[in-house]
Short mmCIF file of C-alpha atoms in Angstrom, two decimals:
data_model
loop_
_atom_site.label_atom_id
_atom_site.label_comp_id
_atom_site.label_asym_id
_atom_site.label_seq_id
_atom_site.Cartn_x
_atom_site.Cartn_y
_atom_site.Cartn_z
CA UNK A 1 0.00 0.00 0.00
CA UNK A 2 2.79 2.44 0.88
CA UNK A 3 4.33 1.83 -2.54
CA UNK A 4 1.18 3.20 -4.19
CA UNK A 5 1.49 6.63 -2.53
CA UNK A 6 4.26 7.93 -4.87
CA UNK A 7 2.30 6.67 -7.89
CA UNK A 8 -0.90 8.36 -6.72
CA UNK A 9 1.04 11.58 -6.08
CA UNK A 10 2.40 11.53 -9.63
CA UNK A 11 -1.05 10.94 -11.08
CA UNK A 12 -2.56 13.82 -9.09
CA UNK A 13 0.31 16.14 -10.06
CA UNK A 14 -0.34 15.34 -13.71
CA UNK A 15 -3.98 16.36 -13.31
CA UNK A 16 -3.02 19.73 -11.87
CA UNK A 17 -0.07 20.47 -14.15
CA UNK A 18 -0.09 23.28 -16.72
CA UNK A 19 -1.95 22.15 -19.79
CA UNK A 20 -4.80 20.63 -17.79
CA UNK A 21 -8.21 21.73 -19.14
CA UNK A 22 -8.65 24.38 -16.43
CA UNK A 23 -5.44 26.11 -17.59
CA UNK A 24 -6.72 26.55 -21.16
CA UNK A 25 -7.49 30.25 -21.88
CA UNK A 26 -10.82 29.36 -23.49
CA UNK A 27 -11.82 27.31 -20.44
CA UNK A 28 -10.88 30.22 -18.16
CA UNK A 29 -12.85 32.64 -20.36
CA UNK A 30 -16.09 30.59 -20.22
CA UNK A 31 -16.12 28.87 -16.82
CA UNK A 32 -18.67 30.45 -14.48
CA UNK A 33 -20.02 32.86 -17.11
CA UNK A 34 -23.18 33.45 -19.14
CA UNK A 35 -23.55 34.51 -22.77
CA UNK A 36 -26.78 36.05 -24.02
CA UNK A 37 -27.29 35.27 -27.71
CA UNK A 38 -28.49 38.69 -28.83
CA UNK A 39 -26.97 42.03 -29.65
CA UNK A 40 -26.85 44.04 -26.38
CA UNK A 41 -28.23 46.99 -28.37
CA UNK A 42 -31.16 44.94 -29.71
CA UNK A 43 -34.56 46.56 -29.16
CA UNK A 44 -36.85 45.02 -26.61
CA UNK A 45 -36.19 43.42 -23.25
CA UNK A 46 -36.08 39.85 -24.53
CA UNK A 47 -36.11 37.21 -23.24
CA UNK A 48 -33.12 36.22 -25.31
CA UNK A 49 -31.54 32.76 -25.45
CA UNK A 50 -28.59 32.30 -23.10
CA UNK A 51 -26.01 29.73 -22.08
CA UNK A 52 -23.97 29.24 -18.91
CA UNK A 53 -20.79 27.22 -18.35
CA UNK A 54 -19.83 25.58 -15.07
CA UNK A 55 -16.22 25.03 -14.06
CA UNK A 56 -17.22 21.39 -13.49
CA UNK A 57 -17.77 20.85 -17.24
CA UNK A 58 -21.55 21.24 -17.23
CA UNK A 59 -23.45 23.74 -19.37
CA UNK A 60 -27.05 24.97 -19.40
CA UNK A 61 -29.02 26.53 -22.26
CA UNK A 62 -32.29 28.42 -22.04
CA UNK A 63 -34.33 29.55 -25.00
CA UNK A 64 -32.17 27.57 -27.44
CA UNK A 65 -33.66 24.76 -29.48
CA UNK A 66 -37.02 23.62 -30.74
CA UNK A 67 -39.10 24.44 -27.65
CA UNK A 68 -36.79 26.93 -25.94
CA UNK A 69 -36.94 25.35 -22.50
CA UNK A 70 -33.89 24.80 -20.33
CA UNK A 71 -31.55 21.98 -21.30
CA UNK A 72 -28.19 20.84 -20.06
CA UNK A 73 -25.08 19.11 -21.26
CA UNK A 74 -21.32 18.87 -20.92
CA UNK A 75 -18.46 20.93 -22.33
CA UNK A 76 -14.70 20.69 -22.82
CA UNK A 77 -11.97 22.55 -24.69
CA UNK A 78 -10.07 20.43 -27.22
CA UNK A 79 -7.30 21.69 -29.47
CA UNK A 80 -8.45 25.29 -29.04
CA UNK A 81 -12.09 24.46 -29.89
CA UNK A 82 -15.12 24.69 -27.60
CA UNK A 83 -16.87 21.29 -27.68
CA UNK A 84 -20.23 20.36 -26.20
CA UNK A 85 -22.63 17.43 -25.87
CA UNK A 86 -26.28 18.27 -25.41
CA UNK A 87 -28.86 16.01 -23.85
CA UNK A 88 -28.52 12.48 -25.22
CA UNK A 89 -25.77 13.24 -27.74
CA UNK A 90 -22.96 10.70 -27.76
CA UNK A 91 -20.43 12.68 -29.81
CA UNK A 92 -18.93 16.11 -29.26
CA UNK A 93 -19.97 19.06 -31.43
CA UNK A 94 -17.09 21.54 -31.65
CA UNK A 95 -17.12 25.28 -32.33
CA UNK A 96 -14.50 27.93 -33.00
CA UNK A 97 -14.96 30.82 -30.59
CA UNK A 98 -13.84 34.39 -31.21
CA UNK A 99 -14.39 37.53 -29.19
CA UNK A 100 -14.59 41.21 -30.09
CA UNK A 101 -15.42 44.54 -28.41
CA UNK A 102 -12.72 44.06 -25.80
CA UNK A 103 -13.78 40.49 -25.11
CA UNK A 104 -17.45 41.28 -24.50
CA UNK A 105 -18.97 40.01 -27.76
CA UNK A 106 -18.74 36.35 -28.72
CA UNK A 107 -19.11 34.30 -31.86
CA UNK A 108 -19.29 30.52 -31.96
CA UNK A 109 -18.90 29.05 -35.45
CA UNK A 110 -19.36 25.34 -36.07
CA UNK A 111 -16.02 23.65 -36.75
CA UNK A 112 -16.34 22.04 -40.15
CA UNK A 113 -16.35 18.26 -39.93
CA UNK A 114 -17.65 17.38 -43.40
CA UNK A 115 -19.35 18.62 -46.55
CA UNK A 116 -22.72 18.79 -44.77
CA UNK A 117 -21.29 21.27 -42.27
CA UNK A 118 -20.12 23.48 -45.14
CA UNK A 119 -23.63 23.57 -46.59
CA UNK A 120 -25.43 24.01 -43.27
CA UNK A 121 -22.83 26.14 -41.45
CA UNK A 122 -24.11 27.44 -38.14
CA UNK A 123 -23.00 30.19 -35.79
CA UNK A 124 -24.13 31.92 -32.60
CA UNK A 125 -23.37 35.54 -31.78
CA UNK A 126 -23.86 37.03 -28.33
CA UNK A 127 -22.33 38.93 -25.44
CA UNK A 128 -21.19 38.13 -21.93
CA UNK A 129 -23.89 39.02 -19.40
CA UNK A 130 -21.42 39.92 -16.65
#
């Protein structure tokens, strides 16, 4: 048992080392924040669709999708892309994220995975609510 302690220490150190998901700038930018998918200068009070990201890898959407009710999923950052799985999805959907207006406006553009994605390219534009 005592021989396992150094091995466990090495494994834990690897989880906390630089390069772990929490150290990724995109992870740091999104964790604990909310984006409202509307122009902040848009007329009317809304409600506008929004999304929140938890530091634990969970995400929540409201007003997004067929019926607009709340839904949840998981998220990670892989190779500089924001990737998510909604509901019962079994594969990650990845997006390129850019910011503008001093980091307050966001744009998520579907990372092209095939010819279908080129034809049906999707994107979301919004702003940080905080």
